[in-house]
């Protein structure tokens, strides 16, 4: 069942030559005959090792600017022939086709070229034809052929050949074939998504090569994996590995903080802000954010949009937290914050985030555009007799940013660019408002002069009445209810102001 095969002939044609030399020398020592093209052929010759040019095998030169080099029966016949098939064996003998037992081929750097901002013409030229065909052919015939489609597998093959005297087993070859199809399918997905930007087909294709196994999923009995390049997103300066729940909270924290330009600090628990404030200095923003709800802040995820200095670090150090994210950390701050080994410190890098989001649901996947809208003061339409002051407009903008990133149904109460309290994930808007009022009172916040933002319209005027009686003086809501006028009338009767935006920010 192991079906050992000794490598006699190898076709090698790669774009990246990194770490190729040791494998070439090892194969040469084992008596392998090399076939190659272009730069790889030159590379092998410069090692002082004999190599047969593919054009000498096929009798055809590389043509069409290198677009056609290996697409020939003498190449693909050598790869695809079934060694145990008498007719195949007779035909390769008749046409003098060598059996190719090993194919080492990678692909033109399509994704790298795309990310570089190259022209469409340059991007198109990086769509590999010969390479992808060789990979598929060799992987299909894994019963007899080894396929290496990535430089990451050079050492693995070398170790196998060392341990097995130049032979590979069927399980070895099948594993390499699996990896090869992983490479080819990822490559094709990237190409398809490039072509699918204008007037796109409604299909879902996503491929991510990098993966990180997590300690567990949402709960210890669930497995968890993160697919993506976390190392590009963050430099981890301290702490244990991020968990599934950490990552969900970190994602929510990043999305929230990106709404703010002024110095802002946010504390999140279970993806919702339990404290957030903007101030002239980051240390004052931290103090104000913590004061919102110091109980929920325990064990939270912290994020800010300015460097953490020593003064701020000393204040933060008094709290137990899971994760702290910032664009940079002063050395003095790191010395303070790294005294606890499990505390996770993440320096955020400048990485472009996706504009789409998706998740599995029922027996499929749902996808949507990210909610990229955020209303400015100019888009807030006063609908009551009382109009907002300049400070109230500023607070409404602040509160609305929090609403956008808080689980529905939600109500946010704020004053002076600081969260007072929020009602989160409630089954009615009245419940959300009452929850926010109870929390505000629990931490001795005076609601007099505060503003309120709602993620959706008021179906009845009850929320307006309750908020006004609690001390709220200005309300923001999307509007759009058939009973909007009742809410407006209640606001006027209570002497509070209201603006509408026309934009709903549900977050389920």
Short mmCIF file of C-alpha atoms in Angstrom, two decimals:
data_model
loop_
_atom_site.label_atom_id
_atom_site.label_comp_id
_atom_site.label_asym_id
_atom_site.label_seq_id
_atom_site.Cartn_x
_atom_site.Cartn_y
_atom_site.Cartn_z
CA UNK A 1 0.00 0.00 0.00
CA UNK A 2 2.94 2.40 0.58
CA UNK A 3 3.85 2.16 -3.14
CA UNK A 4 7.41 3.53 -2.82
CA UNK A 5 8.72 5.49 -5.82
CA UNK A 6 12.31 6.55 -6.36
CA UNK A 7 12.79 9.89 -8.07
CA UNK A 8 14.72 9.51 -11.32
CA UNK A 9 13.74 12.62 -13.31
CA UNK A 10 12.66 16.02 -12.04
CA UNK A 11 11.15 19.03 -13.78
CA UNK A 12 12.01 22.22 -11.92
CA UNK A 13 10.79 25.67 -12.94
CA UNK A 14 10.24 28.20 -10.17
CA UNK A 15 9.81 31.94 -9.78
CA UNK A 16 11.28 32.00 -6.26
CA UNK A 17 14.68 30.33 -5.80
CA UNK A 18 14.85 30.80 -2.02
CA UNK A 19 16.30 27.71 -0.26
CA UNK A 20 16.20 25.73 -3.51
CA UNK A 21 19.93 25.02 -3.66
CA UNK A 22 20.13 22.42 -0.83
CA UNK A 23 17.33 20.37 -2.39
CA UNK A 24 18.91 20.54 -5.86
CA UNK A 25 22.22 19.32 -4.49
CA UNK A 26 20.55 16.51 -2.53
CA UNK A 27 18.64 15.33 -5.61
CA UNK A 28 21.81 15.52 -7.68
CA UNK A 29 23.65 13.33 -5.17
CA UNK A 30 20.85 10.79 -5.52
CA UNK A 31 21.35 10.66 -9.29
CA UNK A 32 18.26 12.60 -10.34
CA UNK A 33 18.20 14.02 -13.90
CA UNK A 34 16.98 17.62 -14.12
CA UNK A 35 14.79 19.29 -16.74
CA UNK A 36 14.27 23.02 -16.47
CA UNK A 37 13.54 26.33 -18.17
CA UNK A 38 14.73 29.94 -18.18
CA UNK A 39 16.02 31.37 -14.93
CA UNK A 40 15.78 28.08 -13.05
CA UNK A 41 17.82 26.29 -15.72
CA UNK A 42 20.49 28.98 -15.39
CA UNK A 43 20.36 28.71 -11.60
CA UNK A 44 21.00 24.95 -11.71
CA UNK A 45 23.84 25.30 -14.23
CA UNK A 46 25.51 27.93 -12.03
CA UNK A 47 25.56 25.33 -9.25
CA UNK A 48 27.78 23.25 -11.53
CA UNK A 49 25.04 20.66 -12.07
CA UNK A 50 23.93 19.32 -15.44
CA UNK A 51 20.40 20.19 -16.54
CA UNK A 52 18.42 19.46 -19.72
CA UNK A 53 16.59 22.42 -21.19
CA UNK A 54 12.88 21.72 -21.70
CA UNK A 55 13.19 23.08 -25.25
CA UNK A 56 15.75 20.35 -25.98
CA UNK A 57 13.27 17.78 -24.73
CA UNK A 58 10.32 19.17 -26.71
CA UNK A 59 12.15 20.43 -29.80
CA UNK A 60 10.38 23.79 -29.41
CA UNK A 61 11.84 27.01 -28.00
CA UNK A 62 10.10 29.20 -25.46
CA UNK A 63 7.73 31.33 -27.54
CA UNK A 64 5.27 34.22 -27.25
CA UNK A 65 7.41 36.12 -24.79
CA UNK A 66 7.67 33.14 -22.46
CA UNK A 67 3.93 32.46 -22.40
CA UNK A 68 4.50 28.99 -23.89
CA UNK A 69 7.42 26.96 -22.56
CA UNK A 70 6.28 23.70 -20.98
CA UNK A 71 2.90 23.16 -22.66
CA UNK A 72 3.93 20.14 -24.70
CA UNK A 73 3.06 16.38 -24.78
CA UNK A 74 6.65 15.42 -23.97
CA UNK A 75 6.36 17.33 -20.70
CA UNK A 76 2.80 16.48 -19.74
CA UNK A 77 3.08 12.95 -21.03
CA UNK A 78 6.07 12.46 -18.76
CA UNK A 79 4.05 13.65 -15.80
CA UNK A 80 0.63 12.13 -16.48
CA UNK A 81 1.57 8.66 -17.70
CA UNK A 82 0.33 5.87 -15.44
CA UNK A 83 3.29 3.65 -14.67
CA UNK A 84 1.19 0.49 -14.28
CA UNK A 85 -0.77 1.09 -17.50
CA UNK A 86 0.64 -0.93 -20.43
CA UNK A 87 -0.77 1.40 -23.11
CA UNK A 88 0.68 4.49 -21.37
CA UNK A 89 4.04 2.77 -21.01
CA UNK A 90 4.06 1.80 -24.70
CA UNK A 91 3.20 5.32 -25.82
CA UNK A 92 5.87 7.11 -23.80
CA UNK A 93 8.36 4.57 -25.17
CA UNK A 94 7.14 5.18 -28.72
CA UNK A 95 7.44 8.97 -28.41
CA UNK A 96 10.62 8.92 -26.30
CA UNK A 97 9.01 10.64 -23.33
CA UNK A 98 10.90 10.44 -20.02
CA UNK A 99 8.96 9.57 -16.89
CA UNK A 100 8.97 12.65 -14.67
CA UNK A 101 8.74 11.61 -11.04
CA UNK A 102 9.10 15.00 -9.40
CA UNK A 103 7.71 18.42 -10.38
CA UNK A 104 8.85 21.50 -8.49
CA UNK A 105 6.88 24.47 -9.78
CA UNK A 106 5.55 27.63 -8.19
CA UNK A 107 3.32 30.34 -9.62
CA UNK A 108 3.82 33.88 -10.83
CA UNK A 109 3.20 36.38 -7.98
CA UNK A 110 -0.31 37.42 -8.95
CA UNK A 111 -1.44 38.65 -5.52
CA UNK A 112 1.81 40.49 -4.87
CA UNK A 113 1.53 42.24 -8.23
CA UNK A 114 -2.10 43.14 -7.51
CA UNK A 115 -1.19 44.62 -4.10
CA UNK A 116 1.64 46.65 -5.65
CA UNK A 117 -0.81 48.77 -7.62
CA UNK A 118 0.56 47.57 -10.97
CA UNK A 119 -1.25 48.20 -14.23
CA UNK A 120 -3.93 45.82 -15.48
CA UNK A 121 -1.57 44.66 -18.22
CA UNK A 122 1.12 43.73 -15.69
CA UNK A 123 -1.43 41.98 -13.48
CA UNK A 124 -2.74 39.93 -16.40
CA UNK A 125 0.79 38.82 -17.30
CA UNK A 126 1.11 37.38 -13.80
CA UNK A 127 -1.70 34.89 -14.44
CA UNK A 128 0.27 31.67 -14.66
CA UNK A 129 -0.72 29.13 -17.33
CA UNK A 130 2.09 26.60 -17.61
CA UNK A 131 2.77 26.52 -13.88
CA UNK A 132 -0.81 25.93 -12.83
CA UNK A 133 -1.17 23.21 -15.48
CA UNK A 134 1.99 21.43 -14.32
CA UNK A 135 0.84 21.57 -10.71
CA UNK A 136 -2.58 20.11 -11.53
CA UNK A 137 -1.09 17.39 -13.74
CA UNK A 138 1.46 16.26 -11.18
CA UNK A 139 -1.03 16.43 -8.30
CA UNK A 140 -3.57 14.42 -10.29
CA UNK A 141 -0.97 11.71 -10.86
CA UNK A 142 0.16 11.60 -7.21
CA UNK A 143 0.12 7.82 -7.43
CA UNK A 144 3.49 8.06 -9.19
CA UNK A 145 4.60 11.71 -9.07
CA UNK A 146 5.73 14.10 -6.34
CA UNK A 147 4.48 17.68 -6.70
CA UNK A 148 6.11 20.54 -4.80
CA UNK A 149 4.12 23.74 -5.38
CA UNK A 150 5.62 25.94 -2.67
CA UNK A 151 9.10 26.76 -1.45
CA UNK A 152 7.77 26.04 2.06
CA UNK A 153 7.83 22.32 1.18
CA UNK A 154 11.46 22.06 0.00
CA UNK A 155 12.78 21.05 3.40
CA UNK A 156 9.93 18.61 4.00
CA UNK A 157 10.75 16.78 0.77
CA UNK A 158 14.46 16.85 1.57
CA UNK A 159 13.86 15.26 4.98
CA UNK A 160 11.63 12.57 3.46
CA UNK A 161 14.25 11.66 0.86
CA UNK A 162 16.96 11.53 3.51
CA UNK A 163 14.90 9.28 5.76
CA UNK A 164 13.74 7.01 2.94
CA UNK A 165 16.84 6.65 0.76
CA UNK A 166 15.49 8.79 -2.09
CA UNK A 167 12.03 7.18 -2.11
CA UNK A 168 8.60 8.63 -1.36
CA UNK A 169 5.51 6.71 -0.28
CA UNK A 170 1.97 7.07 -1.56
CA UNK A 171 0.95 8.92 1.60
CA UNK A 172 3.83 11.38 1.09
CA UNK A 173 2.79 12.07 -2.48
CA UNK A 174 -0.89 12.41 -1.62
CA UNK A 175 -0.06 14.94 1.11
CA UNK A 176 2.00 16.98 -1.36
CA UNK A 177 -0.88 16.78 -3.87
CA UNK A 178 -3.29 18.11 -1.26
CA UNK A 179 -0.98 21.05 -0.62
CA UNK A 180 -0.62 21.62 -4.37
CA UNK A 181 -4.38 21.84 -4.87
CA UNK A 182 -4.51 24.20 -1.91
CA UNK A 183 -2.00 26.44 -3.73
CA UNK A 184 -3.79 26.24 -7.08
CA UNK A 185 -7.30 26.81 -5.69
CA UNK A 186 -6.14 29.83 -3.67
CA UNK A 187 -4.45 31.25 -6.76
CA UNK A 188 -7.56 30.80 -8.89
CA UNK A 189 -9.74 32.41 -6.21
CA UNK A 190 -7.52 35.50 -6.18
CA UNK A 191 -7.71 35.75 -9.97
CA UNK A 192 -11.48 35.29 -10.00
CA UNK A 193 -12.02 37.96 -7.35
CA UNK A 194 -9.86 40.36 -9.38
CA UNK A 195 -12.07 39.82 -12.43
CA UNK A 196 -15.27 39.91 -10.37
CA UNK A 197 -15.06 43.55 -9.30
CA UNK A 198 -17.11 45.16 -12.06
CA UNK A 199 -20.71 43.97 -12.46
CA UNK A 200 -19.85 41.05 -10.15
CA UNK A 201 -21.35 37.60 -10.29
CA UNK A 202 -23.28 36.80 -7.12
CA UNK A 203 -21.05 34.02 -5.88
CA UNK A 204 -19.06 33.55 -2.69
CA UNK A 205 -15.37 32.68 -3.00
CA UNK A 206 -12.89 33.26 -0.22
CA UNK A 207 -9.48 31.74 0.39
CA UNK A 208 -7.00 32.36 3.19
CA UNK A 209 -3.71 30.49 3.44
CA UNK A 210 -2.53 31.69 6.85
CA UNK A 211 -4.11 30.05 9.87
CA UNK A 212 -3.62 30.04 13.61
CA UNK A 213 -5.07 27.37 15.89
CA UNK A 214 -6.60 28.99 18.96
CA UNK A 215 -6.64 27.57 22.47
CA UNK A 216 -10.34 26.87 21.94
CA UNK A 217 -13.42 28.50 20.49
CA UNK A 218 -16.10 30.52 22.24
CA UNK A 219 -16.17 27.86 24.97
CA UNK A 220 -13.56 25.27 25.99
CA UNK A 221 -15.46 22.40 24.35
CA UNK A 222 -15.31 24.14 20.93
CA UNK A 223 -12.32 24.13 18.60
CA UNK A 224 -11.23 27.47 17.15
CA UNK A 225 -9.03 28.66 14.29
CA UNK A 226 -8.24 32.16 13.04
CA UNK A 227 -7.68 32.40 9.28
CA UNK A 228 -5.70 35.51 8.41
CA UNK A 229 -2.41 37.32 8.99
CA UNK A 230 -2.53 38.55 12.58
CA UNK A 231 1.19 39.31 12.48
CA UNK A 232 0.55 41.88 9.77
CA UNK A 233 -2.28 43.44 11.78
CA UNK A 234 -0.50 43.64 15.15
CA UNK A 235 2.91 43.40 16.77
CA UNK A 236 2.32 41.48 19.99
CA UNK A 237 4.55 43.08 22.60
CA UNK A 238 3.52 40.99 25.58
CA UNK A 239 1.15 38.36 26.85
CA UNK A 240 -0.41 35.02 26.12
CA UNK A 241 -1.90 33.96 22.80
CA UNK A 242 -5.13 35.63 21.75
CA UNK A 243 -8.24 33.52 22.28
CA UNK A 244 -11.34 33.28 20.08
CA UNK A 245 -13.24 35.64 22.38
CA UNK A 246 -10.29 38.02 22.53
CA UNK A 247 -10.27 38.23 18.74
CA UNK A 248 -14.01 38.93 18.53
CA UNK A 249 -13.61 41.76 21.05
CA UNK A 250 -10.47 43.08 19.37
CA UNK A 251 -12.32 43.25 16.05
CA UNK A 252 -15.14 45.23 17.67
CA UNK A 253 -12.65 47.52 19.41
CA UNK A 254 -10.79 48.31 16.19
CA UNK A 255 -14.03 49.07 14.34
CA UNK A 256 -15.18 51.41 17.11
CA UNK A 257 -11.95 53.36 17.61
CA UNK A 258 -11.62 53.99 13.88
CA UNK A 259 -14.66 56.28 14.09
CA UNK A 260 -12.71 58.82 16.17
CA UNK A 261 -10.03 61.32 15.22
CA UNK A 262 -9.59 63.13 18.54
CA UNK A 263 -7.71 61.38 21.39
CA UNK A 264 -10.09 58.61 22.44
CA UNK A 265 -9.97 55.64 24.79
CA UNK A 266 -12.50 52.79 24.77
CA UNK A 267 -13.10 49.81 27.05
CA UNK A 268 -15.09 46.89 25.61
CA UNK A 269 -16.74 43.84 27.11
CA UNK A 270 -18.42 41.26 24.88
CA UNK A 271 -17.98 43.57 21.84
CA UNK A 272 -19.83 46.51 23.43
CA UNK A 273 -18.28 49.67 24.85
CA UNK A 274 -18.72 49.85 28.63
CA UNK A 275 -16.58 52.97 28.70
CA UNK A 276 -15.43 55.44 26.07
CA UNK A 277 -14.35 59.06 26.12
CA UNK A 278 -12.61 61.63 23.97
CA UNK A 279 -10.39 64.28 25.55
CA UNK A 280 -7.46 66.57 24.84
CA UNK A 281 -5.02 64.02 26.31
CA UNK A 282 -5.10 60.26 26.19
CA UNK A 283 -4.63 59.91 29.96
CA UNK A 284 -7.70 62.06 30.64
CA UNK A 285 -9.63 60.09 28.02
CA UNK A 286 -8.65 56.91 29.88
CA UNK A 287 -9.78 58.25 33.26
CA UNK A 288 -13.13 59.35 31.86
CA UNK A 289 -13.67 56.05 30.01
CA UNK A 290 -12.91 54.02 33.13
CA UNK A 291 -15.31 56.13 35.21
CA UNK A 292 -18.20 55.14 32.88
CA UNK A 293 -18.36 51.64 34.35
CA UNK A 294 -15.32 50.56 36.39
CA UNK A 295 -17.04 47.28 37.29
CA UNK A 296 -17.51 46.07 33.71
CA UNK A 297 -14.05 47.36 32.78
CA UNK A 298 -12.50 44.53 34.83
CA UNK A 299 -11.12 41.96 32.37
CA UNK A 300 -11.98 44.10 29.36
CA UNK A 301 -10.35 44.87 26.03
CA UNK A 302 -8.85 48.37 25.92
CA UNK A 303 -8.08 50.41 22.82
CA UNK A 304 -6.94 53.94 22.08
CA UNK A 305 -5.88 55.95 19.04
CA UNK A 306 -2.80 57.63 20.50
CA UNK A 307 0.54 56.44 21.88
CA UNK A 308 0.46 55.03 25.39
CA UNK A 309 2.85 57.10 27.50
CA UNK A 310 4.20 56.37 30.96
CA UNK A 311 1.55 58.45 32.76
CA UNK A 312 -1.29 56.65 30.99
CA UNK A 313 0.38 53.27 31.48
CA UNK A 314 0.67 53.88 35.22
CA UNK A 315 -3.06 54.59 35.43
CA UNK A 316 -4.01 51.57 33.30
CA UNK A 317 -1.71 49.33 35.30
CA UNK A 318 -4.10 49.53 38.25
CA UNK A 319 -6.75 47.58 36.32
CA UNK A 320 -6.90 43.91 35.41
CA UNK A 321 -7.51 43.72 31.66
CA UNK A 322 -7.15 41.13 28.92
CA UNK A 323 -5.90 43.16 25.93
CA UNK A 324 -4.58 46.68 25.30
CA UNK A 325 -4.34 47.97 21.71
CA UNK A 326 -2.61 51.18 20.67
CA UNK A 327 -0.80 52.56 17.62
CA UNK A 328 2.40 52.77 19.67
CA UNK A 329 3.82 52.40 23.18
CA UNK A 330 6.53 54.52 24.74
CA UNK A 331 9.41 52.41 26.08
CA UNK A 332 8.67 53.64 29.60
CA UNK A 333 5.05 52.57 29.17
CA UNK A 334 6.07 49.09 28.03
CA UNK A 335 8.25 48.66 31.10
CA UNK A 336 5.23 49.37 33.30
CA UNK A 337 2.69 47.29 31.39
CA UNK A 338 4.81 44.17 30.79
CA UNK A 339 5.24 43.42 34.48
CA UNK A 340 2.35 40.94 34.16
CA UNK A 341 3.23 38.19 31.70
CA UNK A 342 -0.30 37.23 30.58
CA UNK A 343 -1.41 40.78 29.79
CA UNK A 344 -1.71 41.11 26.01
CA UNK A 345 -0.25 44.28 24.47
CA UNK A 346 -0.86 44.83 20.76
CA UNK A 347 0.75 47.56 18.69
CA UNK A 348 -1.58 48.11 15.78
CA UNK A 349 -0.11 48.34 12.29
CA UNK A 350 -1.50 50.18 9.29
CA UNK A 351 -3.39 47.40 7.50
CA UNK A 352 -6.26 47.91 5.09
CA UNK A 353 -9.35 46.12 6.41
CA UNK A 354 -11.96 44.36 4.24
CA UNK A 355 -15.02 46.30 3.14
CA UNK A 356 -17.20 43.15 3.26
CA UNK A 357 -18.15 40.95 6.18
CA UNK A 358 -19.62 37.45 6.19
CA UNK A 359 -20.49 34.58 8.47
CA UNK A 360 -21.93 31.10 8.24
CA UNK A 361 -25.67 30.90 8.77
CA UNK A 362 -28.06 27.94 8.45
CA UNK A 363 -26.73 25.86 5.55
CA UNK A 364 -24.88 28.72 3.85
CA UNK A 365 -23.10 32.03 4.22
CA UNK A 366 -24.41 35.59 4.42
CA UNK A 367 -22.33 38.53 3.25
CA UNK A 368 -22.84 42.26 3.39
CA UNK A 369 -21.04 45.55 2.95
CA UNK A 370 -19.61 46.86 6.19
CA UNK A 371 -21.53 49.74 7.71
CA UNK A 372 -19.17 52.50 6.55
CA UNK A 373 -21.60 55.40 6.99
CA UNK A 374 -21.38 57.85 9.86
CA UNK A 375 -23.52 60.93 9.88
CA UNK A 376 -21.93 64.32 10.43
CA UNK A 377 -23.47 67.32 12.12
CA UNK A 378 -24.58 68.59 8.73
CA UNK A 379 -26.73 65.46 8.26
CA UNK A 380 -28.59 65.92 11.55
CA UNK A 381 -31.98 67.46 10.84
CA UNK A 382 -33.58 69.32 13.76
CA UNK A 383 -37.29 68.41 13.94
CA UNK A 384 -38.31 70.11 17.22
CA UNK A 385 -38.71 73.64 18.51
CA UNK A 386 -35.55 73.27 20.58
CA UNK A 387 -32.38 73.18 18.50
CA UNK A 388 -29.08 71.63 19.60
CA UNK A 389 -26.22 73.78 20.83
CA UNK A 390 -22.74 73.36 19.39
CA UNK A 391 -21.71 71.16 22.33
CA UNK A 392 -24.87 69.08 22.05
CA UNK A 393 -24.23 68.49 18.35
CA UNK A 394 -20.73 67.32 19.24
CA UNK A 395 -22.14 64.97 21.87
CA UNK A 396 -24.78 63.63 19.48
CA UNK A 397 -22.08 62.80 16.91
CA UNK A 398 -20.07 61.09 19.67
CA UNK A 399 -23.07 59.10 20.94
CA UNK A 400 -24.10 58.05 17.44
CA UNK A 401 -20.65 56.58 16.79
CA UNK A 402 -21.06 54.39 19.86
CA UNK A 403 -24.59 53.40 18.86
CA UNK A 404 -23.30 52.17 15.50
CA UNK A 405 -20.98 49.70 17.25
CA UNK A 406 -23.31 48.50 20.02
CA UNK A 407 -25.64 45.51 19.91
CA UNK A 408 -29.26 46.31 19.05
CA UNK A 409 -31.60 47.35 20.50
CA UNK A 410 -29.39 50.04 21.94
CA UNK A 411 -29.64 53.44 23.58
CA UNK A 412 -26.56 55.55 24.36
CA UNK A 413 -26.48 58.39 26.87
CA UNK A 414 -23.53 60.79 26.69
CA UNK A 415 -22.28 64.20 27.76
CA UNK A 416 -19.09 66.15 27.05
CA UNK A 417 -17.71 63.49 24.67
CA UNK A 418 -18.02 60.78 27.29
CA UNK A 419 -20.29 57.76 27.54
CA UNK A 420 -22.55 57.95 30.58
CA UNK A 421 -24.33 54.63 30.06
CA UNK A 422 -25.84 52.46 27.38
CA UNK A 423 -28.62 49.93 27.10
CA UNK A 424 -27.38 47.00 25.08
CA UNK A 425 -29.00 44.16 23.14
CA UNK A 426 -32.45 44.53 24.63
CA UNK A 427 -35.66 43.17 23.13
CA UNK A 428 -37.36 46.56 23.30
CA UNK A 429 -36.10 50.10 23.01
CA UNK A 430 -37.80 51.03 26.28
CA UNK A 431 -35.88 48.25 28.04
CA UNK A 432 -32.62 49.54 26.51
CA UNK A 433 -33.32 53.07 27.73
CA UNK A 434 -34.30 51.97 31.22
CA UNK A 435 -31.18 49.79 31.44
CA UNK A 436 -29.04 52.80 30.51
CA UNK A 437 -30.73 55.01 33.10
CA UNK A 438 -30.30 52.40 35.85
CA UNK A 439 -26.60 52.02 35.00
CA UNK A 440 -26.05 55.77 34.96
CA UNK A 441 -27.60 56.12 38.41
CA UNK A 442 -25.60 53.15 39.72
CA UNK A 443 -22.39 55.07 39.00
CA UNK A 444 -23.78 58.38 40.24
CA UNK A 445 -24.02 60.09 36.85
CA UNK A 446 -26.32 63.07 36.68
CA UNK A 447 -28.30 62.83 33.43
CA UNK A 448 -29.31 66.48 33.48
CA UNK A 449 -28.08 68.05 30.24
CA UNK A 450 -27.15 64.74 28.63
CA UNK A 451 -27.92 63.61 25.07
CA UNK A 452 -29.42 60.34 23.88
CA UNK A 453 -28.86 58.40 20.63
CA UNK A 454 -30.94 55.49 19.40
CA UNK A 455 -29.93 52.95 16.75
CA UNK A 456 -33.44 52.93 15.23
CA UNK A 457 -36.63 54.98 15.25
CA UNK A 458 -39.11 55.23 18.11
CA UNK A 459 -42.35 53.37 17.29
CA UNK A 460 -44.02 55.18 20.19
CA UNK A 461 -43.27 58.38 22.13
CA UNK A 462 -42.64 56.52 25.41
CA UNK A 463 -38.81 56.59 25.09
CA UNK A 464 -38.85 60.34 24.53
CA UNK A 465 -40.96 60.86 27.64
CA UNK A 466 -38.81 58.59 29.82
CA UNK A 467 -35.58 60.20 28.60
CA UNK A 468 -36.84 63.73 29.15
CA UNK A 469 -38.00 62.91 32.67
CA UNK A 470 -34.51 61.49 33.40
CA UNK A 471 -32.81 64.75 32.36
CA UNK A 472 -31.93 64.16 28.68
CA UNK A 473 -32.15 67.42 26.72
CA UNK A 474 -31.33 66.35 23.14
CA UNK A 475 -32.19 63.18 21.23
CA UNK A 476 -30.87 61.65 18.01
CA UNK A 477 -32.78 59.00 16.09
CA UNK A 478 -32.98 57.90 12.45
CA UNK A 479 -36.65 58.72 12.04
CA UNK A 480 -38.90 56.90 9.61
CA UNK A 481 -41.66 55.64 11.91
CA UNK A 482 -45.25 56.30 10.86
CA UNK A 483 -45.58 57.74 14.37
CA UNK A 484 -42.57 60.06 14.20
CA UNK A 485 -44.80 63.07 14.79
CA UNK A 486 -45.99 61.64 18.11
CA UNK A 487 -42.38 61.45 19.31
CA UNK A 488 -41.70 64.97 18.03
CA UNK A 489 -44.80 66.27 19.79
CA UNK A 490 -43.71 64.60 23.02
CA UNK A 491 -40.27 66.17 22.73
CA UNK A 492 -41.80 69.61 22.24
CA UNK A 493 -44.17 69.05 25.17
CA UNK A 494 -41.23 68.09 27.39
CA UNK A 495 -39.03 70.93 26.14
CA UNK A 496 -36.30 68.67 24.73
CA UNK A 497 -34.77 68.75 21.27
CA UNK A 498 -34.60 66.03 18.61
CA UNK A 499 -32.68 65.52 15.40
CA UNK A 500 -33.17 62.81 12.78
CA UNK A 501 -30.51 61.39 10.48
CA UNK A 502 -32.33 59.11 8.06
CA UNK A 503 -29.73 56.38 8.74
CA UNK A 504 -30.35 53.30 10.89
CA UNK A 505 -27.44 51.49 12.56
CA UNK A 506 -28.68 48.06 13.62
CA UNK A 507 -25.98 45.66 14.82
CA UNK A 508 -27.21 42.11 15.34
#
